Tab-separated table of C-alpha atoms in Angstrom:
chain	number	residue	atom	x	y	z
A	33	MET	CA	116.156	63.418	137.302
A	34	GLY	CA	113.436	65.740	136.048
A	35	LEU	CA	110.788	63.309	137.303
A	36	ILE	CA	112.362	63.221	140.763
A	37	LEU	CA	112.560	67.041	140.943
A	38	LYS	CA	108.932	67.267	139.867
A	39	LEU	CA	107.840	64.838	142.562
A	40	TRP	CA	109.597	66.813	145.296
A	41	SER	CA	108.772	70.328	144.073
A	42	LEU	CA	106.756	72.520	146.463
A	43	GLU	CA	105.573	74.875	143.759
A	44	GLN	CA	101.838	74.611	143.169
A	45	PRO	CA	101.071	73.497	139.590
A	46	GLU	CA	98.880	75.755	137.523
A	47	SER	CA	96.266	72.983	137.175
A	48	ASP	CA	95.959	72.707	140.973
A	49	ARG	CA	95.804	76.467	141.387
A	50	ALA	CA	92.942	76.596	138.908
A	51	LEU	CA	90.881	74.216	141.081
A	52	GLY	CA	90.790	76.824	143.861
A	53	LEU	CA	90.941	74.221	146.652
A	54	GLU	CA	93.869	75.849	148.465
A	55	THR	CA	96.248	78.775	148.358
A	56	PRO	CA	99.907	78.356	147.281
A	57	GLN	CA	100.945	78.603	150.949
A	58	GLN	CA	98.469	75.897	151.971
A	59	TYR	CA	99.678	73.742	149.091
A	60	LYS	CA	103.256	74.117	150.301
A	61	GLU	CA	102.384	73.287	153.924
A	62	ARG	CA	100.304	70.290	152.832
A	63	TRP	CA	103.122	68.825	150.776
A	64	VAL	CA	105.657	69.465	153.532
A	65	SER	CA	103.428	67.400	155.837
A	66	ILE	CA	103.152	64.647	153.219
A	67	ARG	CA	106.924	64.599	152.821
A	68	VAL	CA	107.304	64.306	156.583
A	69	PHE	CA	105.206	61.155	156.297
A	70	TYR	CA	107.389	60.006	153.393
A	71	CYS	CA	110.453	60.333	155.593
A	72	MET	CA	108.733	58.690	158.535
A	73	GLY	CA	107.679	55.705	156.447
A	74	PHE	CA	111.106	55.395	154.862
A	75	LEU	CA	113.137	55.737	158.078
A	76	LEU	CA	110.978	53.493	160.257
A	77	TYR	CA	110.714	50.724	157.698
A	78	PHE	CA	114.398	51.073	156.953
A	79	ALA	CA	115.124	50.534	160.659
A	80	PHE	CA	112.765	47.563	160.893
A	81	ASN	CA	114.112	45.799	157.825
A	82	VAL	CA	117.790	46.324	158.468
A	83	VAL	CA	117.147	43.736	161.207
A	84	VAL	CA	115.881	41.042	158.849
A	85	THR	CA	118.973	39.224	157.618
A	86	GLY	CA	120.826	39.477	160.944
A	87	LEU	CA	118.063	38.402	163.319
A	88	TRP	CA	118.727	34.665	163.105
A	89	PRO	CA	122.521	34.922	163.582
A	90	TYR	CA	121.967	37.438	166.412
A	91	LEU	CA	119.586	35.038	168.142
A	92	LYS	CA	122.139	32.215	167.865
A	93	THR	CA	124.787	34.512	169.321
A	94	LEU	CA	122.591	35.417	172.294
A	95	ASP	CA	121.318	31.878	172.884
A	96	PRO	CA	123.104	29.013	171.060
A	97	ASP	CA	120.275	26.650	172.088
A	98	ALA	CA	117.589	28.658	170.300
A	99	ASP	CA	115.953	26.994	167.299
A	100	LYS	CA	114.348	28.287	164.123
A	101	THR	CA	110.872	28.042	165.640
A	102	TYR	CA	111.715	30.864	168.038
A	103	LEU	CA	112.773	32.908	165.030
A	104	THR	CA	109.121	32.759	163.966
A	105	TYR	CA	108.101	34.525	167.161
A	106	LEU	CA	110.710	37.242	166.666
A	107	PHE	CA	109.548	37.985	163.145
A	108	ALA	CA	105.854	37.809	164.037
A	109	MET	CA	105.893	39.936	167.206
A	110	PRO	CA	105.805	43.406	165.530
A	111	SER	CA	102.890	42.239	163.390
A	112	ILE	CA	101.042	40.951	166.458
A	113	MET	CA	101.459	44.367	168.075
A	114	GLN	CA	100.218	45.979	164.890
A	115	LEU	CA	97.199	43.676	164.726
A	116	VAL	CA	96.227	44.440	168.324
A	117	PHE	CA	96.861	48.175	168.445
A	118	SER	CA	96.063	49.370	164.898
A	119	PRO	CA	92.268	49.405	165.425
A	120	ILE	CA	92.767	51.254	168.723
A	121	PHE	CA	95.049	53.880	167.226
A	122	GLY	CA	92.875	54.176	164.096
A	123	TRP	CA	89.834	54.870	166.264
A	124	TRP	CA	91.873	57.247	168.439
A	125	THR	CA	93.065	59.181	165.380
A	126	ASN	CA	89.500	59.621	164.143
A	127	ARG	CA	88.330	60.547	167.637
A	128	ILE	CA	90.806	63.374	168.220
A	129	SER	CA	91.029	64.353	164.515
A	130	SER	CA	94.814	64.473	164.786
A	131	THR	CA	97.696	62.240	163.777
A	132	ARG	CA	100.479	63.914	165.757
A	133	ILE	CA	99.864	62.554	169.281
A	134	PRO	CA	99.347	58.864	168.301
A	135	ILE	CA	102.493	58.968	166.171
A	136	ILE	CA	104.589	60.541	168.953
A	137	VAL	CA	103.476	57.783	171.356
A	138	SER	CA	104.453	55.083	168.868
A	139	LEU	CA	107.816	56.719	168.120
A	140	VAL	CA	108.782	56.802	171.794
A	141	ALA	CA	108.041	53.067	171.990
A	142	PHE	CA	110.086	52.517	168.823
A	143	ILE	CA	113.133	54.231	170.346
A	144	VAL	CA	112.846	52.368	173.673
A	145	GLY	CA	112.513	49.012	171.897
A	146	HIS	CA	115.637	49.580	169.810
A	147	VAL	CA	117.675	50.672	172.828
A	148	LEU	CA	116.734	47.360	174.439
A	149	TYR	CA	117.566	45.473	171.211
A	150	ALA	CA	121.050	46.994	171.139
A	151	MET	CA	121.778	46.207	174.796
A	152	VAL	CA	120.556	42.605	175.026
A	153	GLU	CA	124.136	41.310	174.874
A	154	ASP	CA	124.922	43.054	178.169
A	155	ILE	CA	122.119	41.227	179.997
A	156	PRO	CA	123.351	38.007	181.681
A	157	SER	CA	120.231	35.804	181.373
A	158	HIS	CA	116.915	35.354	179.520
A	159	ARG	CA	118.415	37.049	176.490
A	160	LYS	CA	116.134	35.594	173.855
A	161	GLU	CA	113.041	36.549	175.893
A	162	ILE	CA	114.334	40.111	176.251
A	163	LEU	CA	115.052	40.170	172.507
A	164	LEU	CA	111.424	39.199	171.940
A	165	LEU	CA	110.313	41.962	174.336
A	166	SER	CA	112.369	44.516	172.423
A	167	ARG	CA	110.687	43.457	169.201
A	168	ALA	CA	107.276	43.830	170.868
A	169	ILE	CA	107.953	47.334	172.213
A	170	ALA	CA	109.455	48.578	168.962
A	171	GLY	CA	106.638	46.857	167.077
A	172	LEU	CA	104.175	49.366	168.470
A	173	ALA	CA	105.555	51.814	165.892
A	174	THR	CA	104.109	49.683	163.103
A	175	ILE	CA	100.719	51.282	163.816
A	176	THR	CA	102.064	54.329	161.964
A	177	SER	CA	101.064	52.414	158.819
A	178	THR	CA	97.408	52.887	159.731
A	179	ILE	CA	97.856	56.571	160.527
A	180	TYR	CA	99.945	57.099	157.389
A	181	ARG	CA	97.293	55.619	155.118
A	182	ALA	CA	94.473	57.492	156.837
A	183	TYR	CA	96.281	60.826	156.601
A	184	ILE	CA	97.391	60.333	152.982
A	185	SER	CA	93.825	59.474	151.986
A	186	SER	CA	92.732	62.765	153.553
A	187	ALA	CA	95.669	64.979	152.543
A	188	THR	CA	95.747	64.106	148.823
A	189	THR	CA	93.429	64.400	145.872
A	190	VAL	CA	92.393	61.291	143.956
A	191	ALA	CA	94.903	62.126	141.205
A	192	GLU	CA	97.765	62.415	143.706
A	193	ARG	CA	97.067	59.324	145.763
A	194	THR	CA	98.760	56.522	143.797
A	195	MET	CA	102.007	58.448	143.656
A	196	THR	CA	102.021	59.340	147.358
A	197	VAL	CA	101.202	55.852	148.610
A	198	SER	CA	104.271	54.343	146.908
A	199	HIS	CA	107.020	56.381	148.564
A	200	ARG	CA	106.813	54.872	152.050
A	201	ASN	CA	107.651	51.402	150.762
A	202	LEU	CA	111.181	52.391	149.760
A	203	GLY	CA	112.439	52.015	153.312
A	204	LEU	CA	110.858	48.592	153.589
A	205	LEU	CA	113.106	47.345	150.800
A	206	ALA	CA	116.164	49.539	151.291
A	207	GLY	CA	116.589	48.634	154.962
A	208	SER	CA	117.599	45.074	154.252
A	209	ALA	CA	119.989	46.254	151.545
A	210	PHE	CA	122.004	48.185	154.155
A	211	GLN	CA	123.005	44.994	155.983
A	212	PRO	CA	126.169	44.300	153.906
A	213	ILE	CA	127.739	47.476	155.293
A	214	LEU	CA	126.981	46.450	158.868
A	215	SER	CA	128.357	42.960	158.246
A	216	LEU	CA	131.785	44.560	157.783
A	217	LEU	CA	131.806	45.309	161.520
A	218	GLY	CA	131.839	41.572	162.247
A	219	ASP	CA	131.894	40.473	165.890
A	220	SER	CA	134.275	43.269	166.916
A	221	GLU	CA	133.262	45.527	169.770
A	222	LEU	CA	133.591	49.253	169.110
A	223	HIS	CA	132.597	51.513	171.985
A	224	LEU	CA	131.121	55.001	171.735
A	225	LEU	CA	130.409	57.273	174.703
A	226	GLY	CA	131.312	54.432	177.046
A	227	PHE	CA	128.001	52.534	176.861
A	228	ILE	CA	127.260	52.178	173.127
A	229	LYS	CA	128.757	48.897	171.916
A	230	LEU	CA	128.809	48.438	168.143
A	231	ASN	CA	129.089	45.227	166.156
A	232	MET	CA	127.219	43.899	163.128
A	233	PHE	CA	124.180	43.099	165.323
A	234	THR	CA	123.942	45.823	167.985
A	235	SER	CA	124.554	48.581	165.435
A	236	VAL	CA	121.100	47.782	164.039
A	237	GLY	CA	119.505	48.809	167.345
A	238	TRP	CA	121.390	52.098	167.569
A	239	ILE	CA	120.475	52.908	163.963
A	240	GLY	CA	116.840	52.455	164.971
A	241	VAL	CA	117.305	54.811	167.924
A	242	ALA	CA	118.875	57.494	165.720
A	243	LEU	CA	116.245	57.251	162.983
A	244	GLY	CA	113.382	57.213	165.470
A	245	SER	CA	114.724	60.378	167.088
A	246	ILE	CA	114.939	62.116	163.703
A	247	VAL	CA	111.319	61.268	162.891
A	248	LEU	CA	110.210	62.398	166.354
A	249	ALA	CA	111.761	65.809	165.708
A	250	MET	CA	109.935	66.011	162.357
A	251	MET	CA	106.559	65.641	164.055
A	252	MET	CA	106.940	68.895	165.977
A	253	PRO	CA	104.340	71.602	165.126
A	254	CYS	CA	106.958	73.845	163.542
A	255	VAL	CA	107.519	71.217	160.825
A	256	PHE	CA	104.370	69.098	160.531
A	257	LYS	CA	101.016	70.821	159.941
A	258	GLU	CA	97.953	68.773	159.098
A	259	HIS	CA	95.914	69.570	155.985
A	260	HIS	CA	92.833	67.769	154.663
A	261	ILE	CA	92.011	68.373	151.021
A	262	ALA	CA	90.089	65.221	150.016
A	263	VAL	CA	86.856	66.446	151.587
A	264	LYS	CA	87.244	69.808	149.807
A	265	GLU	CA	87.704	68.042	146.491
A	266	ILE	CA	84.545	65.979	146.833
A	267	ALA	CA	82.651	69.029	148.111
A	268	GLN	CA	83.609	70.996	145.018
A	269	LYS	CA	82.532	68.125	142.763
A	270	SER	CA	79.208	67.988	144.574
A	271	ASN	CA	78.140	71.599	144.151
A	272	ASP	CA	80.108	72.974	147.068
A	273	VAL	CA	78.862	70.637	149.769
A	274	VAL	CA	80.939	68.834	152.342
A	275	MET	CA	80.044	65.697	154.200
A	276	LYS	CA	80.037	65.384	157.963
A	277	GLY	CA	82.575	62.614	158.475
A	278	SER	CA	81.084	61.300	161.711
A	279	SER	CA	77.790	60.318	160.060
A	280	PHE	CA	78.850	59.312	156.550
A	281	SER	CA	76.794	56.370	155.300
A	282	ASN	CA	78.363	53.071	154.279
A	283	ASN	CA	75.449	52.090	152.036
A	284	ASP	CA	77.312	53.178	148.892
A	285	LEU	CA	80.311	50.939	149.513
A	286	HIS	CA	80.975	47.985	147.200
A	287	TYR	CA	82.206	45.326	149.573
A	288	PRO	CA	83.289	42.556	147.120
A	289	PRO	CA	86.023	44.624	145.388
A	290	ILE	CA	87.065	46.100	148.740
A	291	SER	CA	87.430	42.572	150.154
A	292	LEU	CA	89.364	41.457	147.088
A	293	THR	CA	91.757	44.376	147.472
A	294	LEU	CA	92.257	43.498	151.135
A	295	MET	CA	93.060	39.934	150.136
A	296	ALA	CA	95.589	41.056	147.527
A	297	PHE	CA	97.325	43.327	150.032
A	298	ALA	CA	97.471	40.572	152.658
A	299	LEU	CA	98.746	37.932	150.228
A	300	VAL	CA	101.570	40.132	148.917
A	301	MET	CA	102.568	40.920	152.507
A	302	PHE	CA	102.395	37.231	153.421
A	303	GLY	CA	104.580	36.146	150.506
A	304	TYR	CA	107.152	38.868	151.102
A	305	LYS	CA	107.382	38.239	154.853
A	306	ALA	CA	107.529	34.469	154.400
A	307	VAL	CA	110.499	34.651	152.029
A	308	GLN	CA	112.199	37.294	154.183
A	309	SER	CA	111.945	35.023	157.211
A	310	LEU	CA	113.468	32.161	155.234
A	311	LEU	CA	116.372	34.031	153.627
A	312	SER	CA	118.944	33.259	156.320
A	313	PRO	CA	117.836	29.626	156.914
A	314	ILE	CA	117.958	28.959	153.148
A	315	ALA	CA	121.386	30.577	152.811
A	316	LEU	CA	122.807	28.592	155.744
A	317	ASP	CA	121.072	25.277	155.061
A	318	GLN	CA	121.028	25.000	151.276
A	319	PHE	CA	123.883	27.193	150.081
A	320	GLY	CA	126.294	26.249	152.878
A	321	TRP	CA	127.154	29.893	153.656
A	322	SER	CA	128.506	31.115	156.977
A	323	ASN	CA	126.757	33.823	159.013
A	324	GLU	CA	129.060	36.528	157.645
A	325	ASP	CA	128.666	35.319	154.060
A	326	SER	CA	124.881	35.131	154.350
A	327	LEU	CA	124.672	38.691	155.715
A	328	PHE	CA	126.907	39.964	152.946
A	329	TYR	CA	125.502	38.134	149.919
A	330	LEU	CA	121.878	38.372	150.972
A	331	GLY	CA	122.442	42.074	151.534
A	332	ILE	CA	123.714	42.433	147.973
A	333	LEU	CA	120.677	40.566	146.669
A	334	MET	CA	118.383	42.840	148.646
A	335	THR	CA	120.238	45.905	147.402
A	336	VAL	CA	119.529	44.910	143.811
A	337	GLY	CA	115.906	44.220	144.726
A	338	ALA	CA	115.640	47.619	146.405
A	339	LEU	CA	117.041	49.386	143.345
A	340	ILE	CA	114.521	47.639	141.111
A	341	SER	CA	111.771	48.624	143.516
A	342	CYS	CA	112.905	52.260	143.558
A	343	ILE	CA	112.666	52.364	139.778
A	344	LEU	CA	109.199	50.797	139.908
A	345	PHE	CA	107.996	53.324	142.496
A	346	LEU	CA	109.057	56.171	140.213
A	347	LEU	CA	107.473	54.604	137.130
A	348	LEU	CA	104.282	53.373	138.774
A	349	ASP	CA	102.327	56.619	138.479
A	350	PRO	CA	102.974	57.115	134.724
A	351	LEU	CA	102.450	53.371	134.203
A	352	CYS	CA	98.998	53.592	135.777
A	353	LYS	CA	98.148	56.498	133.492
A	354	ARG	CA	98.887	54.319	130.476
A	355	PHE	CA	97.206	51.158	131.791
A	356	SER	CA	94.420	50.761	134.324
A	357	GLU	CA	95.455	50.370	137.965
A	358	SER	CA	93.547	47.108	138.211
A	359	ASN	CA	95.468	45.528	135.314
A	360	VAL	CA	98.825	46.685	136.688
A	361	LEU	CA	97.850	45.229	140.070
A	362	VAL	CA	96.691	41.893	138.648
A	363	TYR	CA	99.577	41.270	136.246
A	364	GLY	CA	102.413	43.261	137.792
A	365	ALA	CA	101.795	42.108	141.366
A	366	MET	CA	99.706	38.963	141.607
A	367	PHE	CA	101.058	37.144	138.554
A	368	ALA	CA	104.631	38.088	139.515
A	369	LEU	CA	104.001	36.693	143.006
A	370	PHE	CA	102.720	33.424	141.534
A	371	VAL	CA	105.815	32.998	139.339
A	372	SER	CA	108.073	33.974	142.237
A	373	GLN	CA	106.654	31.218	144.447
A	374	LEU	CA	106.761	28.707	141.602
A	375	LEU	CA	110.483	29.318	141.029
A	376	LEU	CA	111.291	28.512	144.665
A	377	ILE	CA	110.203	24.893	144.228
A	378	PRO	CA	113.534	23.017	143.875
A	379	PHE	CA	114.271	20.611	141.069
A	380	GLY	CA	117.187	18.379	140.197
A	381	SER	CA	118.813	15.354	141.789
A	382	GLU	CA	121.859	16.727	143.610
A	383	PRO	CA	121.520	16.406	147.415
A	384	ILE	CA	121.715	19.342	149.819
A	385	THR	CA	125.138	19.858	151.396
A	386	PRO	CA	125.081	18.231	154.857
A	387	VAL	CA	126.446	19.874	157.987
A	388	THR	CA	130.204	19.890	157.475
A	389	ASN	CA	131.162	18.704	160.942
A	390	GLY	CA	128.554	15.956	160.924
A	391	SER	CA	127.287	16.919	164.337
A	392	ASN	CA	124.200	18.962	164.953
A	393	LEU	CA	125.277	19.351	168.583
A	394	THR	CA	128.351	21.258	167.546
A	395	GLU	CA	126.179	23.581	165.479
A	396	LEU	CA	123.933	24.312	168.397
A	397	ASN	CA	126.818	25.106	170.715
A	398	SER	CA	128.485	27.499	168.299
A	399	THR	CA	127.718	31.154	167.798
A	400	THR	CA	128.528	30.597	164.137
A	401	ALA	CA	126.284	27.883	162.755
A	402	ALA	CA	127.962	25.172	160.750
A	403	PRO	CA	127.117	25.494	157.051
A	404	GLY	CA	124.864	22.896	155.521
A	405	CYS	CA	121.492	21.352	156.227
A	406	PRO	CA	121.206	20.009	159.816
A	407	SER	CA	120.422	16.352	160.351
A	408	THR	CA	117.331	17.220	162.402
A	409	GLN	CA	115.647	18.264	159.138
A	410	GLU	CA	115.078	14.795	157.695
A	411	TRP	CA	113.768	16.079	154.371
A	412	CYS	CA	117.277	17.340	153.572
A	413	GLU	CA	118.191	13.763	152.678
A	414	TRP	CA	115.900	13.571	149.654
A	415	ILE	CA	114.774	17.080	148.608
A	416	PRO	CA	117.248	18.807	146.245
A	417	PRO	CA	118.490	22.319	147.088
A	418	ILE	CA	117.112	25.535	145.635
A	419	GLY	CA	119.385	26.759	142.864
A	420	LYS	CA	121.083	30.089	143.423
A	421	VAL	CA	119.952	31.384	140.005
A	422	GLN	CA	116.302	30.461	140.506
A	423	PHE	CA	116.477	31.882	144.044
A	424	THR	CA	117.813	35.199	142.690
A	425	ILE	CA	115.170	35.460	139.957
A	426	SER	CA	112.444	34.528	142.418
A	427	TYR	CA	113.488	37.203	144.916
A	428	THR	CA	113.661	39.822	142.152
A	429	LEU	CA	110.090	38.999	141.073
A	430	LEU	CA	109.032	39.077	144.716
A	431	CYS	CA	110.342	42.646	145.020
A	432	VAL	CA	108.445	43.595	141.859
A	433	SER	CA	105.265	42.031	143.239
A	434	PHE	CA	105.681	43.666	146.619
A	435	SER	CA	106.397	47.128	145.204
A	436	ILE	CA	103.406	47.131	142.864
A	437	GLY	CA	101.051	45.096	145.047
A	438	THR	CA	101.316	47.025	148.300
A	439	THR	CA	101.154	50.382	146.544
A	440	LEU	CA	98.227	49.771	144.206
A	441	SER	CA	96.154	47.675	146.601
A	442	GLN	CA	96.311	50.549	149.118
A	443	ALA	CA	95.583	53.162	146.446
A	444	VAL	CA	92.623	51.246	144.962
A	445	PHE	CA	91.323	50.457	148.456
A	446	SER	CA	91.388	54.141	149.401
A	447	LYS	CA	89.679	55.212	146.173
A	448	LEU	CA	86.962	52.592	146.575
A	449	LEU	CA	86.196	54.012	150.026
A	450	GLY	CA	85.808	57.563	148.749
A	451	PRO	CA	86.350	60.734	150.791
A	452	ARG	CA	84.950	59.433	154.103
A	453	PRO	CA	87.282	59.460	157.161
A	454	GLN	CA	89.391	56.344	156.687
A	455	GLY	CA	91.159	55.887	160.020
A	456	THR	CA	89.110	52.825	160.996
A	457	TRP	CA	89.055	51.434	157.453
A	458	MET	CA	92.802	51.803	157.133
A	459	ALA	CA	93.142	50.042	160.471
A	460	LEU	CA	91.297	47.114	158.853
A	461	LEU	CA	93.764	47.157	155.957
A	462	THR	CA	96.647	47.285	158.416
A	463	CYS	CA	95.163	44.376	160.386
A	464	ALA	CA	94.942	42.322	157.197
A	465	GLY	CA	98.615	43.024	156.537
A	466	SER	CA	99.469	42.303	160.168
A	467	ALA	CA	97.726	38.944	160.095
A	468	ALA	CA	99.630	38.096	156.925
A	469	ARG	CA	102.949	39.110	158.484
A	470	ILE	CA	102.161	37.003	161.562
A	471	LEU	CA	101.434	33.960	159.419
A	472	GLY	CA	104.363	34.658	157.058
A	473	PRO	CA	107.112	33.806	159.569
A	474	GLY	CA	105.197	30.598	160.271
A	475	SER	CA	106.651	29.413	156.989
A	476	VAL	CA	109.884	28.832	158.928
A	477	THR	CA	108.127	26.128	160.948
A	478	ILE	CA	106.718	24.510	157.795
A	479	TYR	CA	110.161	24.723	156.209
A	480	VAL	CA	111.841	23.027	159.200
A	481	LEU	CA	109.243	20.262	159.497
A	482	PHE	CA	108.313	19.507	155.891
A	483	GLY	CA	110.848	21.165	153.598
A	484	THR	CA	110.742	23.359	150.542
A	485	TYR	CA	108.210	21.356	148.507
A	486	TRP	CA	105.420	21.948	151.010
A	487	THR	CA	106.508	25.489	151.889
A	488	PHE	CA	106.660	26.927	148.392
A	489	GLY	CA	104.235	24.504	146.778
A	490	ALA	CA	101.474	25.760	149.062
A	491	GLY	CA	102.516	29.354	148.348
A	492	THR	CA	102.320	28.701	144.601
A	493	VAL	CA	98.813	27.249	144.809
A	494	LEU	CA	97.555	30.103	147.004
A	495	ALA	CA	99.075	32.832	144.810
A	496	GLY	CA	97.735	31.136	141.673
A	497	LEU	CA	94.177	30.944	142.985
A	498	VAL	CA	94.107	34.590	144.077
A	499	PHE	CA	95.622	35.705	140.773
A	500	LEU	CA	92.922	33.819	138.864
A	501	TRP	CA	90.179	35.279	141.057
A	502	MET	CA	91.446	38.834	140.608
A	503	TRP	CA	91.860	38.350	136.863
A	504	ILE	CA	88.211	37.306	136.527
A	505	TYR	CA	86.899	40.233	138.602
A	506	ARG	CA	89.512	42.850	137.676
A	507	ASP	CA	86.919	45.223	136.179
A	508	SER	CA	85.205	45.563	139.560
A	509	LEU	CA	88.396	47.064	141.016
A	510	GLN	CA	87.899	50.287	139.085
A	511	PRO	CA	87.236	53.041	141.653
A	512	ALA	CA	83.728	54.446	141.371
A	513	LYS	CA	83.337	58.155	140.793
A	514	PRO	CA	82.175	59.956	143.940
A	515	ALA	CA	78.453	60.584	144.136
A	516	ILE	CA	76.041	62.013	146.668
A	517	SER	CA	72.736	60.174	147.039
A	518	SER	CA	69.474	61.867	147.969
A	519	GLU	CA	69.451	59.950	151.246
A	520	MET	CA	72.573	61.854	152.303
A	521	ALA	CA	70.972	65.259	151.846
A	522	GLU	CA	70.308	65.569	155.576
A	523	GLU	CA	74.005	64.958	156.267
A	524	LEU	CA	75.364	67.664	154.004
A	525	LYS	CA	76.380	71.149	154.995
A	526	VAL	CA	76.512	73.786	152.299
A	527	LEU	CA	79.612	75.965	152.423
A	528	ASN	CA	80.348	79.277	150.837
A	529	SER	CA	82.701	78.486	147.954
A	530	THR	CA	85.128	81.141	149.133
A	531	LYS	CA	85.608	79.301	152.429
A	532	LEU	CA	87.079	76.341	150.604
A	533	ARG	CA	89.954	78.555	149.583
A	534	GLN	CA	90.712	79.781	153.075
């Protein structure tokens, strides 16, 4: 409890006050703005991930003829929007030197997309296409990841950065854990205000609308005020000089470790998104669960994973003070991801439970899919099922890998870049994650066509190779101490030291 209170305290520590970078009032305003970004990251990712376990059953309800391949498009669409628009918004943020306007634009799209998601059932035709459109419109809000990372890199000191990067990921994990509560609504239709229809699927959309509206209110000038301390910190360490961000040289960058960090971030995202996309198909095909059971039990599993992740987020900062960030990243994230993928390879001789009614046609024409592996997936006849115990352990390790990997890869990436404006660089990091999240749902197609051996065997090999590569070059991931070369002298502007305190 003391650790949590310390993290959320707005009182300026004596050590920070001694640095003379900001006044107590500026410190308070800066940390209010950072906490607004905490809430934004948590609420938006909560809203996005509360969709995860219910998207496949919702699609089957809207269009009984839809197949698992279309589910790939639904999962990938927000990442496609992120891949396309992140560089644009990153450049725009740097151009106008403000984060407020780009975020407000993305939040409006987020709200509109979730309204459409909640009302698809009331549209008579082309439902699955409209569902895809809703995912695309709401997916524009994923560009807030780029803006978040760019602002955090500017609004925190090097010592604060690892801790601040971790908080936004809580919503990413906690959102899916909320699904068991919504599953209690079932297929019933509760009406609010005459036009809001609530069931276990549409309630997800209205939750997104409510959370998006809350975040939009937080971005108003009376609450959110931008502060940039990173450039002041490096200026103080460089004899009270500050760099002109628009002409900062890239000659001092070390591209191999930066590329390796990008790869680690993308791979963790890929593995997490791939397994997320496969949760419902695995539960229905291999465990023989119904839609309601899969929503409920998978939600419980995700709740446990989210709790573990919350504990890791709180312990990550002190853990990185005891061990180097690179070692925690390599062993805590990449090795855990390798073991997680390895455990998903099934073993044994018992066959997968077939579709109970023996007819795939009946499954397709029912809003509640028949439990068991459909006959169209021929590999079901000879590949054994994934055990529930190994599935649970694997998902737990995946949450550990995701929590540590996404946090530390972003933190190390930011520190390797130094105090330069990072809007465009963070857009590159976001694009790497977007590409991984686009490819991740493609695992559904591999799963349907070739089965679990190919799906998770390939994931194991890929995770193992990257882990080995990072283990060999882990020392290069240590962030270099900031330095000013003589070639940059023309680009430096000397400031009166008292101005840094204003």
